[in-house]
């Protein structure tokens, strides 16, 4: 065959991205609930970033390795499918167990397993979209993926509040002080994690490969040394566009970790005058964060769809820079808000930025990497997310009581400043230029 990928209908692109609903529901539950869970189990604010280390460390190790291995995998189900199916199943188990944690060490250890599973699922899924779609369909492919991110995290953030609205007590807690609404929300996440990925696999399977391509893949070494060598080679030969994306990713993901970890403690102090995790005010701050987090993710869902024509017309670089500016202003303004209703205004800025972060950088990336290395480069690109997270978690505890004066509001202001710097870094990114393809392994048949 000639290796041309068939164009997919909009319905097919939607179906292939349904799995992102489950993956991102899981991430949304972690973003909105892990700091409160740690506080319920006895953690103090200064050490919260260290307890979040599981995400960036597992992402740093798992995603590039899974990416490189999946590039060379040959199974009856395809190259990527075995990884994100197994990862989704393991993630479901982790979500079921998390709210049952009897102690802080158990929750922290379980988060390592949960994040490893999420990362095992995430990278092959990104590569699967790049594999399956022609370059002319990368914008709708990744922006619809972004829309599902917004929708999933809207549901994840709002689920505890919806359960309260349906009659569950907001103050009902288990023996470990974790609210029962959190336990039910994680159970729903466990159900969605696997079933949505399975739906996408069944509805839009991977493209079959030609016998020549299969022979070329089987001939490639799969030893640990060969896999590590492939990652090192890909790093050395990284396209210039991708190198420049690093600075934007450094600032924006350091900022997002500041926001996710400290938004609940900040709201508890600014609106309820407490930092006591056992107080009703702190639990109310957790529910409020679910409501505003659900709102900004719903904004992200709508914004991702609205960005389709904008990104095509103006380019991913300009659109992304504008969205990051909106987030920077929003994060700076959050500590000034003293009324619940006004919190939803800055969430507009965070929502449009979140939509862009989940789509536009991947549009810029997919246009500059060789398709036969999509897996390893998507894995390396995830390192551009997890390394900033890791830096945040290791450095912020050193700054919290000194430079930031032990005030979570100052952490949000730092996040806003970094978002503005990320916008400037985005404008320095060159327009993507397709990297030259390597020899035959990526050749695909029509289905």
Coordinates of C-alpha atoms in Angstrom, one line a residue:
X1 CA 0.0 0.0 0.0
X2 CA 1.0 3.6 -0.4
X3 CA 0.9 4.4 3.3
X4 CA -1.7 7.2 3.1
X5 CA -3.9 7.3 6.2
X6 CA -7.7 7.4 5.5
X7 CA -9.5 10.5 6.5
X8 CA -11.9 9.9 9.4
X9 CA -15.3 11.4 9.9
X10 CA -16.0 13.7 12.8
X11 CA -17.9 11.0 14.5
X12 CA -14.9 8.6 14.2
X13 CA -12.6 11.2 15.6
X14 CA -15.0 11.7 18.6
X15 CA -15.2 7.9 19.1
X16 CA -11.4 7.5 19.1
X17 CA -11.1 10.1 21.8
X18 CA -13.9 8.9 24.1
X19 CA -11.2 7.0 26.0
X20 CA -9.8 10.3 27.1
X21 CA -12.9 10.9 29.1
X22 CA -12.0 8.1 31.5
X23 CA -8.3 8.9 31.6
X24 CA -8.9 12.6 32.4
X25 CA -11.7 11.8 34.8
X26 CA -9.1 10.0 36.8
X27 CA -6.6 12.9 36.6
X28 CA -9.4 15.3 37.6
X29 CA -10.2 13.3 40.7
X30 CA -6.5 13.5 41.7
X31 CA -6.2 17.2 41.0
X32 CA -9.2 18.1 43.0
X33 CA -8.9 15.6 45.8
X34 CA -5.3 14.5 46.6
X35 CA -4.4 17.6 48.7
X36 CA -7.6 17.3 50.8
X37 CA -7.1 13.5 51.2
X38 CA -3.5 14.1 52.3
X39 CA -4.7 16.8 54.8
X40 CA -7.4 14.5 56.1
X41 CA -4.7 11.9 56.7
X42 CA -2.5 14.3 58.7
X43 CA -0.2 16.1 56.1
X44 CA 0.9 19.7 56.6
X45 CA 0.8 22.3 53.9
X46 CA 4.5 22.8 53.4
X47 CA 5.1 19.2 52.6
X48 CA 2.1 18.7 50.2
X49 CA 4.2 19.1 47.0
X50 CA 6.5 16.3 48.1
X51 CA 3.5 14.0 48.5
X52 CA 2.6 14.7 44.9
X53 CA 5.9 13.4 43.6
X54 CA 4.4 10.2 42.2
X55 CA 3.0 11.9 39.1
X56 CA 6.1 13.6 37.7
X57 CA 8.5 10.8 38.7
X58 CA 6.4 8.0 37.2
X59 CA 5.7 10.1 34.1
X60 CA 9.4 10.8 33.7
X61 CA 10.2 7.1 33.8
X62 CA 7.1 5.4 32.3
X63 CA 6.1 7.5 29.4
X64 CA 9.3 7.7 27.3
X65 CA 9.9 4.0 28.0
X66 CA 6.4 2.9 27.1
X67 CA 6.6 5.3 24.1
X68 CA 9.8 3.7 22.7
X69 CA 8.6 0.2 23.4
X70 CA 5.2 0.8 21.8
X71 CA 6.9 2.1 18.7
X72 CA 8.4 -1.4 18.3
X73 CA 5.5 -3.5 19.5
X74 CA 3.8 -6.0 17.3
X75 CA 0.6 -7.7 18.5
X76 CA -2.7 -8.7 17.0
X77 CA -4.3 -5.7 18.6
X78 CA -1.8 -3.1 17.4
X79 CA 1.2 -1.2 18.8
X80 CA -0.5 1.0 21.3
X81 CA -3.7 -0.8 22.4
X82 CA -2.2 -3.3 24.8
X83 CA -0.5 -0.5 26.8
X84 CA -3.5 1.8 27.3
X85 CA -5.9 -1.1 28.0
X86 CA -3.7 -2.6 30.7
X87 CA -2.9 0.9 32.1
X88 CA -6.6 1.7 32.2
X89 CA -7.4 -1.5 34.1
X90 CA -4.7 -0.8 36.7
X91 CA -5.9 2.8 37.0
X92 CA -9.4 1.5 37.8
X93 CA -8.1 -0.6 40.7
X94 CA -6.1 2.3 42.1
X95 CA -9.1 4.6 42.0
X96 CA -11.2 2.0 43.9
X97 CA -8.6 1.7 46.7
X98 CA -7.5 5.4 47.1
X99 CA -10.4 6.6 49.3
X100 CA -10.0 3.5 51.5
X101 CA -6.4 4.6 52.5
X102 CA -5.9 3.9 56.2
X103 CA -2.9 6.2 56.6
X104 CA -0.9 8.9 54.8
X105 CA 1.9 6.5 53.7
X106 CA -0.7 4.2 52.1
X107 CA -2.3 7.0 50.1
X108 CA 1.1 8.3 49.0
X109 CA 2.2 4.9 47.9
X110 CA -1.0 4.1 46.1
X111 CA -0.7 7.4 44.2
X112 CA 2.6 6.1 42.7
X113 CA 0.8 3.0 41.3
X114 CA -2.2 5.1 40.1
X115 CA 0.0 7.6 38.3
X116 CA 2.2 4.9 36.8
X117 CA -1.0 3.4 35.4
X118 CA -2.3 6.7 34.1
X119 CA 1.0 7.4 32.4
X120 CA 1.1 4.0 30.8
X121 CA -2.3 4.8 29.3
X122 CA -1.7 8.4 28.4
X123 CA 1.4 8.3 26.2
X124 CA 0.3 5.5 23.8
X125 CA -3.1 7.2 23.5
X126 CA -1.5 10.4 22.3
X127 CA 0.6 8.5 19.9
X128 CA -2.5 6.5 18.7
X129 CA -4.2 9.7 17.7
X130 CA -1.1 10.9 15.8
X131 CA -0.7 7.4 14.2
X132 CA -4.4 7.2 13.1
X133 CA -4.9 10.7 11.7
X134 CA -3.5 12.3 8.6
X135 CA -1.6 15.5 9.4
X136 CA -4.5 17.6 8.0
X137 CA -6.7 16.2 10.8
X138 CA -4.3 16.8 13.7
X139 CA -6.1 20.0 14.8
X140 CA -9.6 18.4 15.2
X141 CA -8.0 15.2 16.6
X142 CA -6.1 16.9 19.4
X143 CA -8.6 19.7 20.1
X144 CA -11.4 17.1 20.4
X145 CA -9.1 15.2 22.8
X146 CA -8.8 18.5 24.7
X147 CA -12.6 18.9 24.7
X148 CA -12.9 15.5 26.3
X149 CA -10.3 16.5 28.9
X150 CA -12.5 19.5 29.8
X151 CA -15.7 17.5 29.9
X152 CA -14.1 14.7 32.0
X153 CA -12.6 17.0 34.5
X154 CA -15.8 19.0 34.8
X155 CA -17.5 15.8 35.8
X156 CA -14.7 14.8 38.2
X157 CA -14.6 18.1 40.0
X158 CA -18.4 18.4 40.3
X159 CA -19.2 14.8 41.3
X160 CA -18.9 15.4 45.1
X161 CA -21.1 18.5 44.9
X162 CA -23.7 16.6 42.7
X163 CA -23.8 13.8 45.2
X164 CA -24.5 16.3 48.0
X165 CA -27.2 17.8 45.9
X166 CA -28.7 14.3 45.4
X167 CA -28.9 13.8 49.2
X168 CA -25.5 12.6 50.5
X169 CA -24.3 14.3 53.6
X170 CA -21.3 16.7 53.0
X171 CA -20.1 15.9 56.5
X172 CA -20.4 12.1 56.4
X173 CA -16.8 10.7 56.6
X174 CA -15.2 7.3 56.9
X175 CA -12.9 6.1 59.7
X176 CA -10.0 7.7 57.9
X177 CA -11.8 11.1 57.8
X178 CA -12.2 11.0 54.0
X179 CA -15.7 12.2 53.0
X180 CA -18.0 9.5 51.6
X181 CA -18.7 11.7 48.6
X182 CA -15.0 11.4 47.7
X183 CA -15.3 7.6 48.0
X184 CA -18.3 7.4 45.6
X185 CA -16.6 9.8 43.1
X186 CA -13.5 7.6 43.0
X187 CA -15.7 4.5 42.4
X188 CA -17.3 6.2 39.4
X189 CA -13.9 7.1 38.1
X190 CA -12.8 3.4 38.4
X191 CA -15.8 2.5 36.2
X192 CA -15.1 5.1 33.6
X193 CA -11.4 4.6 33.4
X194 CA -11.5 1.2 31.7
X195 CA -14.9 1.3 29.9
X196 CA -14.2 4.4 27.9
X197 CA -10.8 3.2 26.7
X198 CA -12.4 -0.1 25.7
X199 CA -15.1 1.8 23.7
X200 CA -12.5 3.7 21.7
X201 CA -10.5 0.6 20.9
X202 CA -13.6 -1.2 19.7
X203 CA -15.0 1.7 17.6
X204 CA -11.7 2.9 16.0
X205 CA -9.1 0.2 16.1
X206 CA -5.5 0.9 15.1
X207 CA -4.6 0.7 11.4
X208 CA -3.2 -2.6 10.2
X209 CA 0.4 -2.5 9.0
X210 CA 1.8 -3.9 5.8
X211 CA 3.8 -7.1 5.9
X212 CA 6.9 -5.1 5.0
X213 CA 6.4 -2.7 7.9
X214 CA 5.7 -5.6 10.3
X215 CA 8.9 -7.4 9.2
X216 CA 10.9 -4.1 9.8
X217 CA 9.4 -3.8 13.3
X218 CA 10.1 -7.4 14.2
X219 CA 13.7 -6.9 13.1
X220 CA 14.3 -4.1 15.5
X221 CA 15.9 -5.0 18.8
X222 CA 13.8 -4.8 21.9
X223 CA 16.5 -5.2 24.6
X224 CA 16.6 -2.6 27.4
X225 CA 19.8 -1.2 25.9
X226 CA 18.2 -0.8 22.5
X227 CA 15.1 1.0 24.1
X228 CA 17.3 3.4 26.1
X229 CA 19.4 4.0 23.1
X230 CA 16.4 4.9 21.0
X231 CA 15.3 7.4 23.7
X232 CA 18.8 8.9 23.8
X233 CA 18.9 9.1 20.0
X234 CA 15.5 10.8 19.8
X235 CA 16.7 13.3 22.4
X236 CA 19.8 14.1 20.4
X237 CA 17.9 14.4 17.1
X238 CA 15.0 16.4 18.6
X239 CA 13.5 19.0 16.2
X240 CA 14.1 22.6 16.9
X241 CA 10.4 23.4 17.3
X242 CA 10.2 20.8 20.0
X243 CA 13.3 22.1 21.8
X244 CA 11.7 25.6 22.0
X245 CA 8.4 24.2 23.4
X246 CA 10.4 23.2 26.5
X247 CA 10.5 26.7 28.0
X248 CA 6.8 27.2 27.6
X249 CA 6.0 23.9 29.1
X250 CA 8.4 24.5 32.1
X251 CA 6.6 27.7 33.1
X252 CA 3.0 26.6 32.5
X253 CA 3.2 23.2 34.2
X254 CA 5.1 24.6 37.3
X255 CA 2.2 27.1 37.5
X256 CA -0.5 24.5 37.2
X257 CA 1.0 22.4 40.0
X258 CA 1.1 25.4 42.2
X259 CA -2.6 26.0 41.5
X260 CA -3.8 22.4 41.9
X261 CA -1.9 21.8 45.2
X262 CA -2.7 25.1 46.9
X263 CA -6.2 26.2 45.6
X264 CA -8.1 24.4 48.4
X265 CA -5.8 25.8 51.3
X266 CA -6.1 29.2 49.7
X267 CA -9.9 29.1 49.4
X268 CA -10.1 27.8 53.0
X269 CA -8.2 30.8 54.3
X270 CA -9.6 33.6 52.0
X271 CA -13.3 32.6 52.2
X272 CA -13.6 30.5 55.4
X273 CA -10.8 31.8 57.6
X274 CA -9.3 28.4 58.4
X275 CA -6.4 26.2 57.7
X276 CA -7.7 23.3 59.9
X277 CA -8.3 20.3 57.7
X278 CA -10.8 18.9 60.2
X279 CA -13.0 21.9 60.2
X280 CA -16.3 22.3 58.3
X281 CA -14.9 25.3 56.6
X282 CA -12.0 23.3 55.0
X283 CA -14.5 20.7 53.8
X284 CA -16.6 23.4 52.3
X285 CA -13.5 24.8 50.5
X286 CA -13.0 21.4 49.1
X287 CA -16.5 21.3 47.7
X288 CA -16.2 24.8 46.4
X289 CA -13.0 23.9 44.6
X290 CA -15.0 21.1 43.0
X291 CA -17.6 23.6 41.8
X292 CA -15.2 26.2 40.4
X293 CA -12.9 23.4 39.0
X294 CA -15.9 21.8 37.3
X295 CA -16.8 25.2 35.9
X296 CA -13.3 25.9 34.4
X297 CA -13.2 22.5 32.9
X298 CA -16.6 23.0 31.3
X299 CA -15.2 26.3 29.9
X300 CA -12.3 24.2 28.6
X301 CA -14.7 21.8 27.0
X302 CA -16.5 24.6 25.1
X303 CA -13.3 26.5 24.4
X304 CA -11.6 23.5 22.9
X305 CA -14.4 23.2 20.3
X306 CA -14.4 27.0 19.7
X307 CA -10.6 26.9 19.1
X308 CA -10.9 24.6 16.2
X309 CA -11.4 27.4 13.6
X310 CA -9.3 29.8 15.6
X311 CA -6.3 27.5 15.6
X312 CA -6.7 26.8 11.9
X313 CA -6.9 30.5 11.1
X314 CA -4.4 32.1 13.5
X315 CA -2.1 29.1 14.3
X316 CA -1.6 27.1 17.5
X317 CA 1.2 29.4 18.7
X318 CA -0.7 32.7 18.8
X319 CA -3.9 31.1 20.2
X320 CA -1.9 29.3 23.0
X321 CA 0.0 32.5 24.0
X322 CA -3.3 34.5 24.3
X323 CA -4.8 31.7 26.5
X324 CA -1.8 31.6 28.8
X325 CA -2.1 35.4 29.3
X326 CA -5.7 34.9 30.4
X327 CA -4.7 32.3 32.9
X328 CA -1.9 34.4 34.3
X329 CA -4.3 37.3 35.0
X330 CA -6.8 34.9 36.5
X331 CA -4.4 33.3 38.9
X332 CA -3.2 36.7 40.1
X333 CA -6.7 37.8 40.8
X334 CA -7.9 34.7 42.7
X335 CA -6.5 35.7 46.2
X336 CA -8.4 39.0 45.9
X337 CA -11.8 37.4 45.7
X338 CA -13.9 37.3 48.8
X339 CA -17.3 36.3 47.5
X340 CA -18.1 32.8 46.1
X341 CA -19.9 34.1 43.0
X342 CA -16.9 36.2 41.8
X343 CA -14.6 33.1 41.8
X344 CA -16.2 32.0 38.6
X345 CA -14.8 35.0 36.7
X346 CA -11.1 34.1 36.9
X347 CA -12.1 30.5 36.1
X348 CA -12.9 31.7 32.6
X349 CA -9.2 32.5 32.0
X350 CA -8.0 29.2 33.6
X351 CA -10.6 27.3 31.5
X352 CA -9.5 28.6 28.1
X353 CA -5.8 28.1 29.0
X354 CA -6.5 24.5 30.1
X355 CA -8.3 23.8 26.8
X356 CA -5.3 25.2 24.9
X357 CA -2.7 23.3 27.0
X358 CA -4.4 20.0 26.3
X359 CA -4.5 20.6 22.5
X360 CA -2.4 23.3 20.9
X361 CA 1.0 22.2 22.1
X362 CA 0.3 18.8 20.6
X363 CA -0.7 20.4 17.3
X364 CA 2.6 22.2 17.3
X365 CA 4.5 19.0 18.2
X366 CA 2.7 16.6 15.8
X367 CA 3.7 18.8 12.9
X368 CA 7.4 18.5 13.5
X369 CA 8.1 14.9 14.5
X370 CA 8.6 11.9 12.2
X371 CA 5.5 9.6 12.4
X372 CA 7.5 6.4 13.0
X373 CA 8.9 8.0 16.2
X374 CA 5.5 9.3 17.4
X375 CA 5.6 7.1 20.5
X376 CA 9.0 8.0 21.8
X377 CA 8.6 11.7 21.0
X378 CA 5.2 11.8 22.7
X379 CA 6.8 10.2 25.7
X380 CA 9.7 12.7 25.7
X381 CA 7.2 15.5 25.3
X382 CA 5.5 14.3 28.5
X383 CA 8.9 14.7 30.2
X384 CA 8.4 18.4 29.4
X385 CA 5.4 18.2 31.7
X386 CA 6.7 16.0 34.5
X387 CA 10.1 17.6 34.9
X388 CA 8.5 21.0 35.7
X389 CA 6.1 19.3 38.1
X390 CA 9.1 17.5 39.7
X391 CA 11.0 20.8 40.0
X392 CA 7.9 22.4 41.6
X393 CA 7.5 19.7 44.2
X394 CA 11.2 19.8 45.2
X395 CA 11.7 23.5 45.2
X396 CA 8.4 24.9 46.5
X397 CA 8.7 23.5 50.0
X398 CA 12.0 25.4 50.2
X399 CA 10.2 28.6 49.3
X400 CA 6.9 28.2 51.0
X401 CA 7.8 29.5 54.5
X402 CA 10.4 32.0 53.4
X403 CA 9.9 33.7 50.1
X404 CA 6.1 32.9 50.0
X405 CA 5.6 33.6 53.7
X406 CA 3.7 30.4 54.4
X407 CA 0.7 31.8 52.5
X408 CA -1.1 29.7 49.8
X409 CA -2.3 32.9 48.2
X410 CA 1.3 33.8 47.3
X411 CA 1.7 30.5 45.6
X412 CA -1.2 31.4 43.3
X413 CA 0.4 34.7 42.5
X414 CA 3.6 32.9 41.6
X415 CA 1.6 30.7 39.3
X416 CA 0.1 33.7 37.6
X417 CA 3.5 35.2 37.0
X418 CA 4.8 31.9 35.5
X419 CA 1.8 31.7 33.1
X420 CA 2.7 35.1 31.7
X421 CA 6.3 34.0 31.2
X422 CA 5.0 30.9 29.5
X423 CA 3.0 33.1 27.0
X424 CA 6.3 34.9 26.1
X425 CA 8.1 31.6 25.6
X426 CA 5.3 30.4 23.3
X427 CA 5.8 33.3 21.0
X428 CA 9.4 32.3 20.5
X429 CA 8.4 28.9 19.2
X430 CA 8.9 28.5 15.4
X431 CA 6.1 27.3 13.2
X432 CA 6.3 23.5 13.0
X433 CA 8.1 22.0 10.1
X434 CA 7.6 18.3 9.4
X435 CA 10.7 16.4 10.4
X436 CA 12.0 14.0 7.8
X437 CA 10.7 10.4 8.0
X438 CA 12.9 7.5 8.8
X439 CA 12.8 4.3 6.8
X440 CA 9.8 2.0 6.3
X441 CA 8.5 0.9 9.7
X442 CA 5.6 3.3 9.9
X443 CA 4.0 2.3 6.6
X444 CA 0.3 1.7 7.1
X445 CA -2.4 -0.1 5.2
X446 CA -5.9 1.3 4.7
X447 CA -8.4 -0.5 6.9

